[in-house]
Coordinates of C-alpha atoms in Angstrom, one line a residue:
X1 CA -14.0 -7.9 10.6
X2 CA -10.8 -7.6 12.4
X3 CA -9.5 -4.9 14.8
X4 CA -6.1 -3.4 14.0
X5 CA -5.1 -1.1 16.8
X6 CA -2.7 1.7 15.8
X7 CA -0.9 2.8 18.9
X8 CA 2.2 4.3 20.5
X9 CA 4.9 2.2 22.1
X10 CA 4.0 3.1 25.7
X11 CA 3.3 1.0 28.7
X12 CA -0.3 2.4 28.9
X13 CA -1.0 1.4 25.3
X14 CA 0.5 -2.0 25.8
X15 CA -1.8 -2.6 28.8
X16 CA -4.8 -1.6 26.8
X17 CA -3.8 -3.9 23.9
X18 CA -3.3 -6.8 26.2
X19 CA -6.7 -6.2 27.8
X20 CA -8.6 -5.8 24.5
X21 CA -6.5 -8.4 22.6
X22 CA -7.1 -7.0 19.0
X23 CA -6.2 -9.1 16.0
X24 CA -3.3 -6.9 15.3
X25 CA -1.4 -3.8 16.5
X26 CA 0.7 -1.4 14.6
X27 CA 3.3 0.5 16.6
X28 CA 3.6 4.1 15.5
X29 CA 5.5 7.2 16.7
X30 CA 3.1 9.6 18.4
X31 CA 3.4 13.3 19.4
X32 CA 0.7 15.4 20.9
X33 CA 1.4 18.1 18.4
X34 CA 0.9 15.9 15.3
X35 CA -2.4 15.9 13.3
X36 CA -1.2 12.6 11.8
X37 CA 1.9 10.5 11.8
X38 CA 4.8 12.4 10.2
X39 CA 7.4 9.7 9.9
X40 CA 8.4 6.2 10.9
X41 CA 9.2 4.9 14.4
X42 CA 12.8 4.9 15.5
X43 CA 13.0 1.2 16.5
X44 CA 16.8 1.0 16.2
X45 CA 17.2 3.8 18.8
X46 CA 15.1 2.0 21.4
X47 CA 15.6 -1.6 20.4
X48 CA 15.6 -3.0 24.0
X49 CA 12.3 -1.4 24.8
X50 CA 10.9 -2.5 21.5
X51 CA 11.8 -6.2 22.2
X52 CA 10.3 -5.9 25.7
X53 CA 7.2 -4.2 24.4
X54 CA 6.6 -6.8 21.7
X55 CA 7.0 -10.0 23.7
X56 CA 3.8 -10.0 25.8
X57 CA 1.8 -9.0 22.7
X58 CA 3.1 -12.0 20.8
X59 CA 2.4 -14.3 23.7
X60 CA -1.3 -13.2 23.5
X61 CA -1.3 -14.1 19.8
X62 CA -1.6 -10.5 18.8
X63 CA 0.0 -9.7 15.4
X64 CA 2.6 -7.0 15.8
X65 CA 3.7 -4.5 13.1
X66 CA 6.1 -1.6 13.3
X67 CA 5.5 1.5 11.2
X68 CA 8.9 2.5 10.0
X69 CA 10.7 4.3 7.2
X70 CA 12.3 2.1 4.4
X71 CA 15.6 2.3 6.2
X72 CA 17.8 -0.8 6.4
X73 CA 18.8 -0.1 10.0
X74 CA 15.2 0.2 11.1
X75 CA 14.2 -2.9 9.2
X76 CA 17.1 -4.9 10.7
X77 CA 16.1 -3.7 14.2
X78 CA 12.5 -4.8 13.7
X79 CA 13.7 -8.2 12.7
X80 CA 15.2 -8.6 16.2
X81 CA 12.0 -7.8 18.0
X82 CA 10.1 -11.0 16.9
X83 CA 7.4 -8.9 15.2
X84 CA 6.2 -10.6 12.0
X85 CA 5.2 -7.5 10.2
X86 CA 6.4 -4.0 9.2
X87 CA 4.4 -1.3 7.7
X88 CA 6.5 0.9 5.4
X89 CA 5.9 4.6 5.6
X90 CA 4.9 5.7 2.1
X91 CA 4.7 9.4 3.0
X92 CA 7.8 10.5 1.1
X93 CA 6.7 8.6 -2.0
X94 CA 3.2 10.2 -1.8
X95 CA 4.8 13.7 -1.5
X96 CA 7.2 13.0 -4.3
X97 CA 4.6 11.5 -6.7
X98 CA 4.6 13.3 -10.0
X99 CA 7.9 15.1 -9.3
X100 CA 11.4 14.5 -10.4
X101 CA 12.1 12.8 -7.1
X102 CA 9.4 10.2 -7.5
X103 CA 11.5 7.4 -9.1
X104 CA 14.3 7.8 -6.6
X105 CA 12.0 7.7 -3.6
X106 CA 9.9 4.8 -5.0
X107 CA 13.0 2.7 -5.5
X108 CA 14.0 3.3 -1.9
X109 CA 10.6 2.1 -0.8
X110 CA 10.8 -0.9 -3.1
X111 CA 14.3 -1.7 -1.9
X112 CA 13.2 -1.5 1.7
X113 CA 10.4 -4.0 1.1
X114 CA 12.7 -6.5 -0.6
X115 CA 15.3 -6.1 2.2
X116 CA 12.6 -6.7 4.8
X117 CA 11.4 -9.8 3.0
X118 CA 15.0 -11.2 3.1
X119 CA 14.6 -11.1 6.9
X120 CA 11.4 -13.1 6.7
X121 CA 9.3 -10.0 7.5
X122 CA 5.9 -9.6 6.0
X123 CA 5.5 -6.1 4.5
X124 CA 2.5 -3.7 4.6
X125 CA 2.6 -0.2 3.4
X126 CA 0.7 3.0 4.0
X127 CA 0.4 6.8 4.5
X128 CA -0.6 9.3 2.0
X129 CA -1.7 6.7 -0.6
X130 CA -4.6 7.7 -2.7
X131 CA -6.5 7.0 -6.0
X132 CA -3.8 8.8 -8.0
X133 CA -0.6 7.3 -6.6
X134 CA -1.6 3.8 -5.4
X135 CA -1.0 2.1 -8.8
X136 CA 2.8 1.9 -8.3
X137 CA 2.4 -0.3 -5.3
X138 CA 1.9 -3.2 -7.7
X139 CA 5.6 -2.9 -8.6
X140 CA 6.6 -4.0 -5.1
X141 CA 6.3 -7.8 -4.9
X142 CA 4.6 -9.6 -2.1
X143 CA 3.0 -6.7 -0.3
X144 CA 0.5 -8.1 2.2
X145 CA -1.7 -5.1 2.9
X146 CA -2.0 -1.4 2.0
X147 CA -3.5 0.8 4.7
X148 CA -5.5 3.5 2.9
X149 CA -8.0 5.3 5.1
X150 CA -8.1 9.0 4.5
X151 CA -8.4 9.0 0.8
X152 CA -11.1 6.3 0.7
X153 CA -13.2 8.0 3.4
X154 CA -12.7 11.4 1.7
X155 CA -14.0 9.9 -1.6
X156 CA -16.9 8.2 0.3
X157 CA -18.2 11.7 1.3
X158 CA -19.3 12.0 -2.3
X159 CA -20.0 8.5 -3.5
X160 CA -20.5 6.4 -0.4
X161 CA -18.1 4.0 1.2
X162 CA -19.1 0.9 -0.9
X163 CA -18.5 2.8 -4.2
X164 CA -15.2 4.3 -2.9
X165 CA -13.8 0.9 -2.0
X166 CA -14.9 -0.5 -5.4
X167 CA -13.1 2.3 -7.2
X168 CA -9.9 1.6 -5.3
X169 CA -10.2 -2.1 -6.2
X170 CA -10.7 -1.2 -9.8
X171 CA -7.4 0.5 -9.8
X172 CA -5.7 -2.8 -8.9
X173 CA -7.7 -4.5 -11.7
X174 CA -6.4 -2.0 -14.3
X175 CA -2.9 -2.8 -13.4
X176 CA -3.5 -6.6 -13.4
X177 CA -5.0 -6.4 -16.9
X178 CA -2.1 -4.3 -18.2
X179 CA 0.3 -6.8 -16.7
X180 CA -1.5 -9.6 -18.5
X181 CA -1.2 -7.7 -21.8
X182 CA 2.5 -7.2 -21.3
X183 CA 3.0 -10.9 -20.6
X184 CA 1.1 -11.9 -23.7
X185 CA 3.1 -9.5 -25.8
X186 CA 6.4 -10.7 -24.4
X187 CA 5.3 -14.3 -25.0
X188 CA 4.7 -13.5 -28.6
X189 CA 8.1 -11.8 -29.0
X190 CA 10.0 -14.7 -27.5
X191 CA 8.1 -17.7 -28.8
X192 CA 9.0 -19.6 -31.9
X193 CA 6.3 -18.4 -34.2
X194 CA 7.1 -21.1 -36.8
X195 CA 5.8 -23.7 -34.4
X196 CA 2.6 -21.8 -33.6
X197 CA -0.4 -22.6 -35.9
X198 CA -2.3 -19.7 -37.5
X199 CA -5.4 -20.5 -35.4
X200 CA -3.4 -20.4 -32.2
X201 CA -1.7 -17.1 -33.2
X202 CA -5.1 -15.6 -34.0
X203 CA -6.4 -16.7 -30.5
X204 CA -3.4 -15.1 -28.8
X205 CA -3.8 -11.8 -30.7
X206 CA -7.5 -11.8 -30.0
X207 CA -7.0 -12.3 -26.3
X208 CA -4.3 -9.5 -26.3
X209 CA -6.7 -7.1 -28.0
X210 CA -9.6 -7.9 -25.6
X211 CA -7.3 -7.4 -22.6
X212 CA -6.1 -4.1 -24.0
X213 CA -9.7 -2.9 -24.6
X214 CA -10.7 -3.9 -21.1
X215 CA -7.8 -2.0 -19.6
X216 CA -8.6 1.0 -21.8
X217 CA -12.2 1.1 -20.8
X218 CA -11.4 0.8 -17.1
X219 CA -9.0 3.7 -17.3
X220 CA -11.6 5.8 -19.1
X221 CA -14.3 5.0 -16.6
X222 CA -11.8 5.6 -13.8
X223 CA -11.0 9.1 -15.1
X224 CA -14.7 9.9 -15.6
X225 CA -15.5 8.9 -12.0
X226 CA -12.6 10.9 -10.6
X227 CA -10.4 7.9 -9.7
X228 CA -7.4 8.6 -12.0
X229 CA -7.2 12.4 -11.6
X230 CA -4.1 14.5 -12.0
X231 CA -2.9 18.0 -12.7
X232 CA -5.5 20.7 -12.5
X233 CA -8.6 18.5 -12.3
X234 CA -10.7 17.9 -9.2
X235 CA -8.9 16.4 -6.3
X236 CA -11.7 14.6 -4.4
X237 CA -9.6 14.1 -1.2
X238 CA -8.9 17.9 -0.9
X239 CA -12.5 18.7 -1.7
X240 CA -13.7 16.3 1.0
X241 CA -11.4 17.9 3.5
X242 CA -12.9 21.3 2.6
X243 CA -16.4 19.9 3.0
X244 CA -15.6 18.3 6.4
X245 CA -13.9 21.5 7.6
X246 CA -17.3 23.3 7.1
X247 CA -18.6 21.2 9.9

């Protein structure tokens, strides 16, 4: 188990981090009026302080990440601080999911990740991700970590934490299987079938069918358990919030 301390970029929080020496810190914007973080930190607008703030943390071998929007100016600014990580704010993607804006916002997120990787930054992502929208994160290459707390804990109210985590992992497996199916199909399309024996071709087709069946079964099970829910069906996260509000 490792401690990742999410904190404001203040002198007080810097002193606490240096005293506790967690494995990692994620620097986020913080307002007293917020129930949760509403956007990325403006690193570019306070770059000198960001550099000064980061240096002693790195000297204590604490991993530093900045929670920012997928904006090229903010990403470039973080690259100057010495921090090895950024966490991209996925809030806009989460809000746009299932709407006409989804693709545009997702491509901005993906472009930001690729831009950051060109600077040598490692990329995490998080905020608003849940069992319905997380699957598209597979389309962004080389993401190190997804920070998904609220949705998993909300689901855990009903099924327990262990099961909630397993269900989230299952969503990743579904996408991996579908990717394997796609690769096999593409291989069949582009290979020289004249040089493939009948036995080998049957084996390839058999593997493809098995992978497709596995992905189909996982999706059906996922929908039955409430993992892949959309439209007017039950939203476990919102239901959990309602339950917790009763207390």
